[in-house]
Short mmCIF file of C-alpha atoms and ligand atoms in Angstrom, two decimals:
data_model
loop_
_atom_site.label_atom_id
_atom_site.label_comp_id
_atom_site.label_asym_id
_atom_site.label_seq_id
_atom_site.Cartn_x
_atom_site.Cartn_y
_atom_site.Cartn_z
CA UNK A 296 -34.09 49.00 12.13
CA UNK A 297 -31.37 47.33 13.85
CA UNK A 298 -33.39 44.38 13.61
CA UNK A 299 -33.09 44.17 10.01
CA UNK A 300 -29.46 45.10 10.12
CA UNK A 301 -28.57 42.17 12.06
CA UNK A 302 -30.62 40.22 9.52
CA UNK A 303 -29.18 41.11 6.81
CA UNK A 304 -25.71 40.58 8.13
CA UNK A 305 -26.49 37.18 9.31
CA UNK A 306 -27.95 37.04 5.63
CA UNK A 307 -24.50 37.96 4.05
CA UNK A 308 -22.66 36.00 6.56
CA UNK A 309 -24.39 33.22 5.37
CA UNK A 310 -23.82 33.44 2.06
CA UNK A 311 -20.26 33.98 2.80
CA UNK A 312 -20.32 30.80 5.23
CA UNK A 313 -22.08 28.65 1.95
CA UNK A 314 -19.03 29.54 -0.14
CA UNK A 315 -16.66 28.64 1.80
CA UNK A 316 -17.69 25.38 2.66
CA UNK A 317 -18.38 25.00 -0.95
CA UNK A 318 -14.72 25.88 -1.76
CA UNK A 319 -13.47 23.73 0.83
CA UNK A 320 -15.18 20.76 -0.58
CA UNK A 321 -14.74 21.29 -4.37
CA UNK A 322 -10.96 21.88 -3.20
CA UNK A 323 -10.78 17.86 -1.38
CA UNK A 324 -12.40 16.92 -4.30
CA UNK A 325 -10.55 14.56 -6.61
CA UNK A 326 -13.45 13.90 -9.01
CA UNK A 327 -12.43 13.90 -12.87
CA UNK A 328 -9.32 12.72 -12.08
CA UNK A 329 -7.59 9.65 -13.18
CA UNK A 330 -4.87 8.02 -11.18
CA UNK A 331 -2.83 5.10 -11.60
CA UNK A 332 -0.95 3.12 -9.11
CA UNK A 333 1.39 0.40 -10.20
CA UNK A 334 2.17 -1.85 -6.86
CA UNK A 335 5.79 -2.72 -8.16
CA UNK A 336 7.02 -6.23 -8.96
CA UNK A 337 4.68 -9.13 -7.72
CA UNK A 338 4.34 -12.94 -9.08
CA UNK A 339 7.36 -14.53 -9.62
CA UNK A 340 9.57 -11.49 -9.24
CA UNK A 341 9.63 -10.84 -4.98
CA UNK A 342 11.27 -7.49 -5.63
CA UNK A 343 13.85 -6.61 -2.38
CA UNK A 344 13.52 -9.24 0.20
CA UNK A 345 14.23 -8.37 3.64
CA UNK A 346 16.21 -9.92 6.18
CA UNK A 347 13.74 -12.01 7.84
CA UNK A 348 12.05 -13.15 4.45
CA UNK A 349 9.55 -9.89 3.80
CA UNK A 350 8.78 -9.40 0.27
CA UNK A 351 8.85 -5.94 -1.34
CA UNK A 352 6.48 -7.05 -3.46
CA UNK A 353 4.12 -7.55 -0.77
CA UNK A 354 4.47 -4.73 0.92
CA UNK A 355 4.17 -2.45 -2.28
CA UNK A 356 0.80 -3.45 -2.59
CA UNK A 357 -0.20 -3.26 0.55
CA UNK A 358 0.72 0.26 0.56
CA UNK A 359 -0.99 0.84 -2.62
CA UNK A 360 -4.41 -0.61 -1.24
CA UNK A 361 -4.37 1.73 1.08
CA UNK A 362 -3.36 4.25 -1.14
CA UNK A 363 -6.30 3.77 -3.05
CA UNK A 364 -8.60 3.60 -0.36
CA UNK A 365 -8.17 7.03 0.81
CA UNK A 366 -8.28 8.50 -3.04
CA UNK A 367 -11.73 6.46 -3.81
CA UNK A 368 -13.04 7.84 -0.51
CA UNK A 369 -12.15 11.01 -2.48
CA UNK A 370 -14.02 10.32 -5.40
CA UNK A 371 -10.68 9.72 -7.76
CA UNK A 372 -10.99 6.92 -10.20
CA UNK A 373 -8.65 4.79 -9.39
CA UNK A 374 -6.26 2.39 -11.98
CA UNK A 375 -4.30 -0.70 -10.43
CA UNK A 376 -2.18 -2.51 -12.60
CA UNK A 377 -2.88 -5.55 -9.80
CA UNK A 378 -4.62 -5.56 -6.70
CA UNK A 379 -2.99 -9.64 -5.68
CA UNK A 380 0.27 -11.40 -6.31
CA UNK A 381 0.55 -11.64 -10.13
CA UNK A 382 3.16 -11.54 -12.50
CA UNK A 383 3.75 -8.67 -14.79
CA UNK A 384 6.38 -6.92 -17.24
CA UNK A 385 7.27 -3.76 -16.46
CA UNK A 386 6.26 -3.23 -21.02
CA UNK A 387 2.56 -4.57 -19.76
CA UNK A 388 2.24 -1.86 -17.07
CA UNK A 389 3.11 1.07 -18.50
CA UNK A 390 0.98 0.13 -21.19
CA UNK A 391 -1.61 -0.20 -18.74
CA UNK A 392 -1.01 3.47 -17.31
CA UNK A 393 -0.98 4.80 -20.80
CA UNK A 394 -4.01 3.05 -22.51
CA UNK A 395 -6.48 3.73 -19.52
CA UNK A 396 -4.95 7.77 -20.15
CA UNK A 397 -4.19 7.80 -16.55
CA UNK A 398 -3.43 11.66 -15.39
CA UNK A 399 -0.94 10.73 -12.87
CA UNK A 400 1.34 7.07 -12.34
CA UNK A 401 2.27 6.57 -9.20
CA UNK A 402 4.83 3.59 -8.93
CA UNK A 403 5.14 2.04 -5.56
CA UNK A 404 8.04 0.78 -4.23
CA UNK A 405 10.36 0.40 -1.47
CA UNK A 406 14.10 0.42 -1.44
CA UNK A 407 16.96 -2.06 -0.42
CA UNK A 408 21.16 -2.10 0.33
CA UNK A 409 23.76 -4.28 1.14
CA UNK A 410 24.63 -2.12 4.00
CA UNK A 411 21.94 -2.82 6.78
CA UNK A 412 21.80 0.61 8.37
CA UNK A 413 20.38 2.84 5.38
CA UNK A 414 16.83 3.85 5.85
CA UNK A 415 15.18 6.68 4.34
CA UNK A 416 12.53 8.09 1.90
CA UNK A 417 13.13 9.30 -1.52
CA UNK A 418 10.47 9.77 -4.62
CA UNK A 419 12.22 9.33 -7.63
CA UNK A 420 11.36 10.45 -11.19
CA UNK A 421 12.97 10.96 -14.85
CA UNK A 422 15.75 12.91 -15.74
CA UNK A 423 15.04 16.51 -16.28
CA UNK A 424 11.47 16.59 -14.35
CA UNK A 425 12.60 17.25 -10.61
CA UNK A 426 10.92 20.90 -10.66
CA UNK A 427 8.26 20.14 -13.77
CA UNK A 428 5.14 18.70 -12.79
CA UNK A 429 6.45 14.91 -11.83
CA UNK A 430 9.27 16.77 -9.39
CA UNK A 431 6.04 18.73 -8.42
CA UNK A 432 3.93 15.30 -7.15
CA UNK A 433 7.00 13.71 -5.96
CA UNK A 434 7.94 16.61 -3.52
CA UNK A 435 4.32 16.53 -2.29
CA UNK A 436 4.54 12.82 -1.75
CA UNK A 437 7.99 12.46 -0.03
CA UNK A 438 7.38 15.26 1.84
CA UNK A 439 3.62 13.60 3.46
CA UNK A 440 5.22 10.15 3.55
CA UNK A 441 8.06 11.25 5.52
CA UNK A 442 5.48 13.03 8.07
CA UNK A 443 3.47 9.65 8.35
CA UNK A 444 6.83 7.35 9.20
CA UNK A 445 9.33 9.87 10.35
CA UNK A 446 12.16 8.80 8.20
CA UNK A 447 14.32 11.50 6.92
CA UNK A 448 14.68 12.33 3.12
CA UNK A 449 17.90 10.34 0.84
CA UNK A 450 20.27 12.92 -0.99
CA UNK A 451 18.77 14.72 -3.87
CA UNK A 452 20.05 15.15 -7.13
CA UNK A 453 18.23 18.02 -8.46
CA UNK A 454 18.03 19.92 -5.65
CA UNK A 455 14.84 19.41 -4.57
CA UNK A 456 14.39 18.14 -0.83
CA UNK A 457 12.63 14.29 -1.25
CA UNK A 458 13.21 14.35 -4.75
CA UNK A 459 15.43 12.22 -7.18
CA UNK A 460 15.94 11.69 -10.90
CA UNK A 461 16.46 8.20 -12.54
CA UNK A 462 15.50 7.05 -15.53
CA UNK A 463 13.82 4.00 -14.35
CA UNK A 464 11.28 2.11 -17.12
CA UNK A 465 8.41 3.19 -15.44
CA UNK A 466 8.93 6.81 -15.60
CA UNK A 467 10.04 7.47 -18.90
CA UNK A 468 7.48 5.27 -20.66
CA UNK A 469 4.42 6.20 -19.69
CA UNK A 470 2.98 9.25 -21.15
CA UNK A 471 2.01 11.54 -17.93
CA UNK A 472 3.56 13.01 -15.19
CA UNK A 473 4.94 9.91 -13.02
CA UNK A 474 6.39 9.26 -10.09
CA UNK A 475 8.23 6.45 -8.31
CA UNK A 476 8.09 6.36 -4.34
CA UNK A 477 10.79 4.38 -2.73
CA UNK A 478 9.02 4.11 0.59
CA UNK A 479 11.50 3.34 2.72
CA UNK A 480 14.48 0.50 2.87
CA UNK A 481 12.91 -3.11 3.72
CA UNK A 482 16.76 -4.22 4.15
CA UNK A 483 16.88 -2.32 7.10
CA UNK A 484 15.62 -4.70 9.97
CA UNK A 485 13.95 -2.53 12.11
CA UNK A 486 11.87 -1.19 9.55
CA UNK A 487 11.41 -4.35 7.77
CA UNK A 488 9.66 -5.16 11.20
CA UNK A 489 7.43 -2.43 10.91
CA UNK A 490 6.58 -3.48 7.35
CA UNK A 491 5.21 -6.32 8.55
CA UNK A 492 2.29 -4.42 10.19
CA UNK A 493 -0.62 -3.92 7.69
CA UNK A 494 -1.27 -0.61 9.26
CA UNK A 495 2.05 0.43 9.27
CA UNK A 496 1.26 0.10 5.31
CA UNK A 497 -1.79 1.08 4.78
CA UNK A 498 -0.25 4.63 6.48
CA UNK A 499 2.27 4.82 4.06
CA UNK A 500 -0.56 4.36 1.37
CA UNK A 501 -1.93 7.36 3.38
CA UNK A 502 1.26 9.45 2.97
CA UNK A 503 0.71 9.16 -0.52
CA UNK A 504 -2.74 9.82 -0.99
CA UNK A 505 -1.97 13.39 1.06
CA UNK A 506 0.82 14.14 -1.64
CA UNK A 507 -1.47 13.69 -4.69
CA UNK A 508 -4.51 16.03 -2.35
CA UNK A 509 -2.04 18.42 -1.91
CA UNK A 510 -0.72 18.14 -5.37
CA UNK A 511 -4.37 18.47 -6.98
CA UNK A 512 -6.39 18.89 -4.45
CA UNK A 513 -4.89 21.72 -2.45
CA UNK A 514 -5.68 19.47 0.58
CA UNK A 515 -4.40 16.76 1.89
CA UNK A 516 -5.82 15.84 5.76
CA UNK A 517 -4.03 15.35 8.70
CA UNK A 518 -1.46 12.98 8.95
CA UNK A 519 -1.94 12.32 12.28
CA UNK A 520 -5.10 10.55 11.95
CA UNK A 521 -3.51 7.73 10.49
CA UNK A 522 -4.51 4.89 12.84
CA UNK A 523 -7.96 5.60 13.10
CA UNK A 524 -8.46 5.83 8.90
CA UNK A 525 -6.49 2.80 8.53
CA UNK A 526 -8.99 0.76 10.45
CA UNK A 527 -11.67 1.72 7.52
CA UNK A 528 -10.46 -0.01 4.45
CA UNK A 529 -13.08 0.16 2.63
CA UNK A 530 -12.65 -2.45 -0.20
CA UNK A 531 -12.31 -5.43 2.16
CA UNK A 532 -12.25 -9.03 0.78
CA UNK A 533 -15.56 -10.36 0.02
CA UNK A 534 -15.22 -13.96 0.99
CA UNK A 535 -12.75 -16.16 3.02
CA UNK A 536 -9.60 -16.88 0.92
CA UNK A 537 -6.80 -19.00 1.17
CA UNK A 538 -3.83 -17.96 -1.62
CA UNK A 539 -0.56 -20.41 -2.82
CA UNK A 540 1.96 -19.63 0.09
CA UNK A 541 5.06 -18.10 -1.57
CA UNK A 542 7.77 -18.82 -2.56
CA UNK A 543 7.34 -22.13 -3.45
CA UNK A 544 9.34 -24.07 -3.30
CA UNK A 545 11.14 -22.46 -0.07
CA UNK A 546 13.66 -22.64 2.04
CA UNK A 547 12.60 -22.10 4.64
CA UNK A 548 10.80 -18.83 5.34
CA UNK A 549 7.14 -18.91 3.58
CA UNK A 550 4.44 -16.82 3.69
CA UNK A 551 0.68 -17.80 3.76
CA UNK A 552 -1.52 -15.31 2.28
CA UNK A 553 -5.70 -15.04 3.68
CA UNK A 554 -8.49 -12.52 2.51
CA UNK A 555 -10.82 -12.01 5.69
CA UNK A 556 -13.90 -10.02 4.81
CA UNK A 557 -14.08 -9.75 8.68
CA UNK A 558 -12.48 -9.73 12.03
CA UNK A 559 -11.76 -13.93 12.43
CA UNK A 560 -10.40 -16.33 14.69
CA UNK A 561 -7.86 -17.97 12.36
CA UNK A 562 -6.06 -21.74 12.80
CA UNK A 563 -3.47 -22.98 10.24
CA UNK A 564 -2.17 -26.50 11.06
CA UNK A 565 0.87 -28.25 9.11
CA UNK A 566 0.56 -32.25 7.95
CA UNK A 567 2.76 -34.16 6.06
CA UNK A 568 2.54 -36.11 2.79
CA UNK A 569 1.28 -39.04 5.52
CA UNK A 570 -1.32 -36.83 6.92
CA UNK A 571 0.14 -36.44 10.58
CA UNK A 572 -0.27 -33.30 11.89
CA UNK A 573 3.09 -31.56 12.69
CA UNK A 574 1.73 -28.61 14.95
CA UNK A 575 0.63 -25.64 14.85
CA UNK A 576 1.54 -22.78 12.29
CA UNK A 577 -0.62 -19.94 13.37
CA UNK A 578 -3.77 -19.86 16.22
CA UNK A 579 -5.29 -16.46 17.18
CA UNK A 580 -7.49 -13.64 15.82
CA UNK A 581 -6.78 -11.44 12.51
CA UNK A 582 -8.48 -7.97 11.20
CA UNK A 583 -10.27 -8.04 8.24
CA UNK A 584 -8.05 -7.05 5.35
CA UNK A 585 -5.25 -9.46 3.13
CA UNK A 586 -3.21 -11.06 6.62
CA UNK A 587 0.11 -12.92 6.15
CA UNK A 588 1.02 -15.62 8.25
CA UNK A 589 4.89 -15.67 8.31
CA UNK A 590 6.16 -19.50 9.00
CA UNK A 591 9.66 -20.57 9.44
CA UNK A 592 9.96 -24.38 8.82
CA UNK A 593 13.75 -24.36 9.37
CA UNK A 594 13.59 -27.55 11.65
CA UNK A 595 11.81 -29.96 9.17
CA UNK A 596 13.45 -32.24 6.47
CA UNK A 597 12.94 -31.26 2.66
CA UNK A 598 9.54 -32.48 1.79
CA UNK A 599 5.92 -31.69 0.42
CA UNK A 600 3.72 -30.57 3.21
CA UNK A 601 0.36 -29.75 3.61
CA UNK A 602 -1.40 -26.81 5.63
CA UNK A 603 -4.98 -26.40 6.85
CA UNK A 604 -6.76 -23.52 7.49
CA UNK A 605 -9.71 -22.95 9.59
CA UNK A 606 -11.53 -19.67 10.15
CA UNK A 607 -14.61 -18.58 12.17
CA UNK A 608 -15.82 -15.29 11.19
CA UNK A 609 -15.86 -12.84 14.57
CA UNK A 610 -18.39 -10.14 13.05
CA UNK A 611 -21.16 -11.88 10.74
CA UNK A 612 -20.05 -15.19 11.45
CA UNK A 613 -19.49 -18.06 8.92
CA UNK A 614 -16.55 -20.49 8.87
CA UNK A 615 -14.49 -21.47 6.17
CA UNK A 616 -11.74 -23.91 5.92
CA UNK A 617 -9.37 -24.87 2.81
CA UNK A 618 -5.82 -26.63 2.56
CA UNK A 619 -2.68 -25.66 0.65
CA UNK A 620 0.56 -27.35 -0.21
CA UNK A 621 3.80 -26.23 0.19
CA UNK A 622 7.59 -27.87 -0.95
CA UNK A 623 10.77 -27.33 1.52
CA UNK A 624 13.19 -27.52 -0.60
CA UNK A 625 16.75 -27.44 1.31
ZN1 ZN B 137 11.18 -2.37 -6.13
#
């Protein structure tokens, strides 16, 4: 008798154990829905530029790689109005959100002043839809973002902590709720250092991807576990890739853009138009992922130059090498 009481109990507990793991799961489930990410400006148009040279555009989609990492993991279909360095109108991408019937635009940006010191988070969205469903997302966002890089929140304007309205493009021509994070201020130099870090990046991508779980999902992870997910980027590059440095012309702060499908020791040399090698522009091992090798040519004349890349894949092996050219334009 008490045999079969304990059974059954174990039997109900059971059941009751089933259905809630089943809840738990259907609840970090993003399947069904449709999300677009727009990594702001790219191309020609560098967005805010940071002291040292950074490039919001760079930055924005580095964020919103990572971003989109965590929300495929959680079987969201995912929209990118460009995953590398292109140009396009801000008409082209809100068509973009809008023709693919995204559910939710999430527009990724960072901010910038004159005055060095500002540095803080807002999410911005249009006029009228701080507490409707946009002011709804963007609260969830600014509020996981700002838990992820423990920057305080900008001044509201509807009254709603992490949330502001403007009528930028993006918001108020595209069709469903949108949002437009300003992650923090790249003008500032201490976090423009940060912002050079990939991870650093790929955790603010994180930050968002918790806002839109919590949002729809009605779970959105730890935050602290950051580090450790960044490390899993699951769409790495699939070959060896040397990209246009940019700008270019410069003067004189250039970046020089790889795609490492794995962990590799990485050598960029400089030439001139004469083919003498000028030195060394980078030596020394990279992650997998979409690396940027900063260069300051400052101390050379105006001139065409040449650099050469060589890289030994760490992991699988395989080498690849490839030159680019670059003007200094002073
Ligand atoms: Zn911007």
């Amino acid at each position: 008798m008490m045999c079969r009481q304990i059974e059954r109990a174990f039997k109900v507990i059971t059941i009751f154990l089933t259905i809630a793991v089943f809840a738990s799961t259907a609840r970090g489930d993003l399947s069904g829905w449709r999300i677009g990410i727009d990594p702001g400006h790219g191309g020609t148009d560098p967005g805010a530029v940071g002291p040292t040279g950074l490039q919001e555009k760079e930055v924005n989609l580095t964020a919103s790689l990572g971003m989109r990492y965590f929300l495929v993991r959680q079987n969201a279909e995912v929209f990118m109005t460009r995953t590398t360095d292109v140009t396009l109108s801000l008409s082209s991408r809100a068509n973009f959100m809008n023709s693919n019937d995204v559910d939710r635009s999430i527009c990724v940006h960072h901010n910038s002043s004159s005055n060095p010191d500002p540095n803080w988070h807002l999410t911005y969205v249009a006029e009228g839809t701080g507490w409707a469903t946009s002011g709804d997302l963007a609260f969830d966002i600014s509020h996981r973002v700002t838990d992820f890089n423990g920057l305080g929140f900008g001044w509201s304007n509807c009254g709603r902590e992490g949330v502001y309205e403007e009528n930028f493009y993006m918001l108020i021509y595209t069709y469903m709720p949108s949002v437009l994070p300003e992650i923090s201020f790249i003008s500032n130099p201490l976090e423009e250092q940060r912002l050079y870090h990939d991870r650093y990046c790929y955790g603010n991508g994180r930050g968002m991807y918790e806002g839109i779980m919590d949002h729809l999902g009605g779970w959105g992870g730890d935050a602290g576990e950051v580090e450790g997910h960044a490390l899993e980027i699951a769409q790495l590059p699939t070959e060896f890739k040397l990209h246009q440095s940019y700008p270019n012309p410069f003067n004189a702060q250039t970046v020089i853009p790889l795609e490492l499908p794995q962990r590799s020791m990485v050598k960029i040399e400089l030439f001139n138009v004469s083919g003498r090698n000028l030195g060394t522009i980078c030596e020394g091992i990279k992650e997998a992922g979409w690396p940027k090798v900063h260069y300051n040519a400052a101390h050379l004349a105006s001139g065409l130059y040449f650099y050469k890349v060589v890289v030994e894949g760490l992991e699988q092996g395989g080498s690849f090498m490839d030159t680019g050219k670059m003007l200094l334009l002073k």
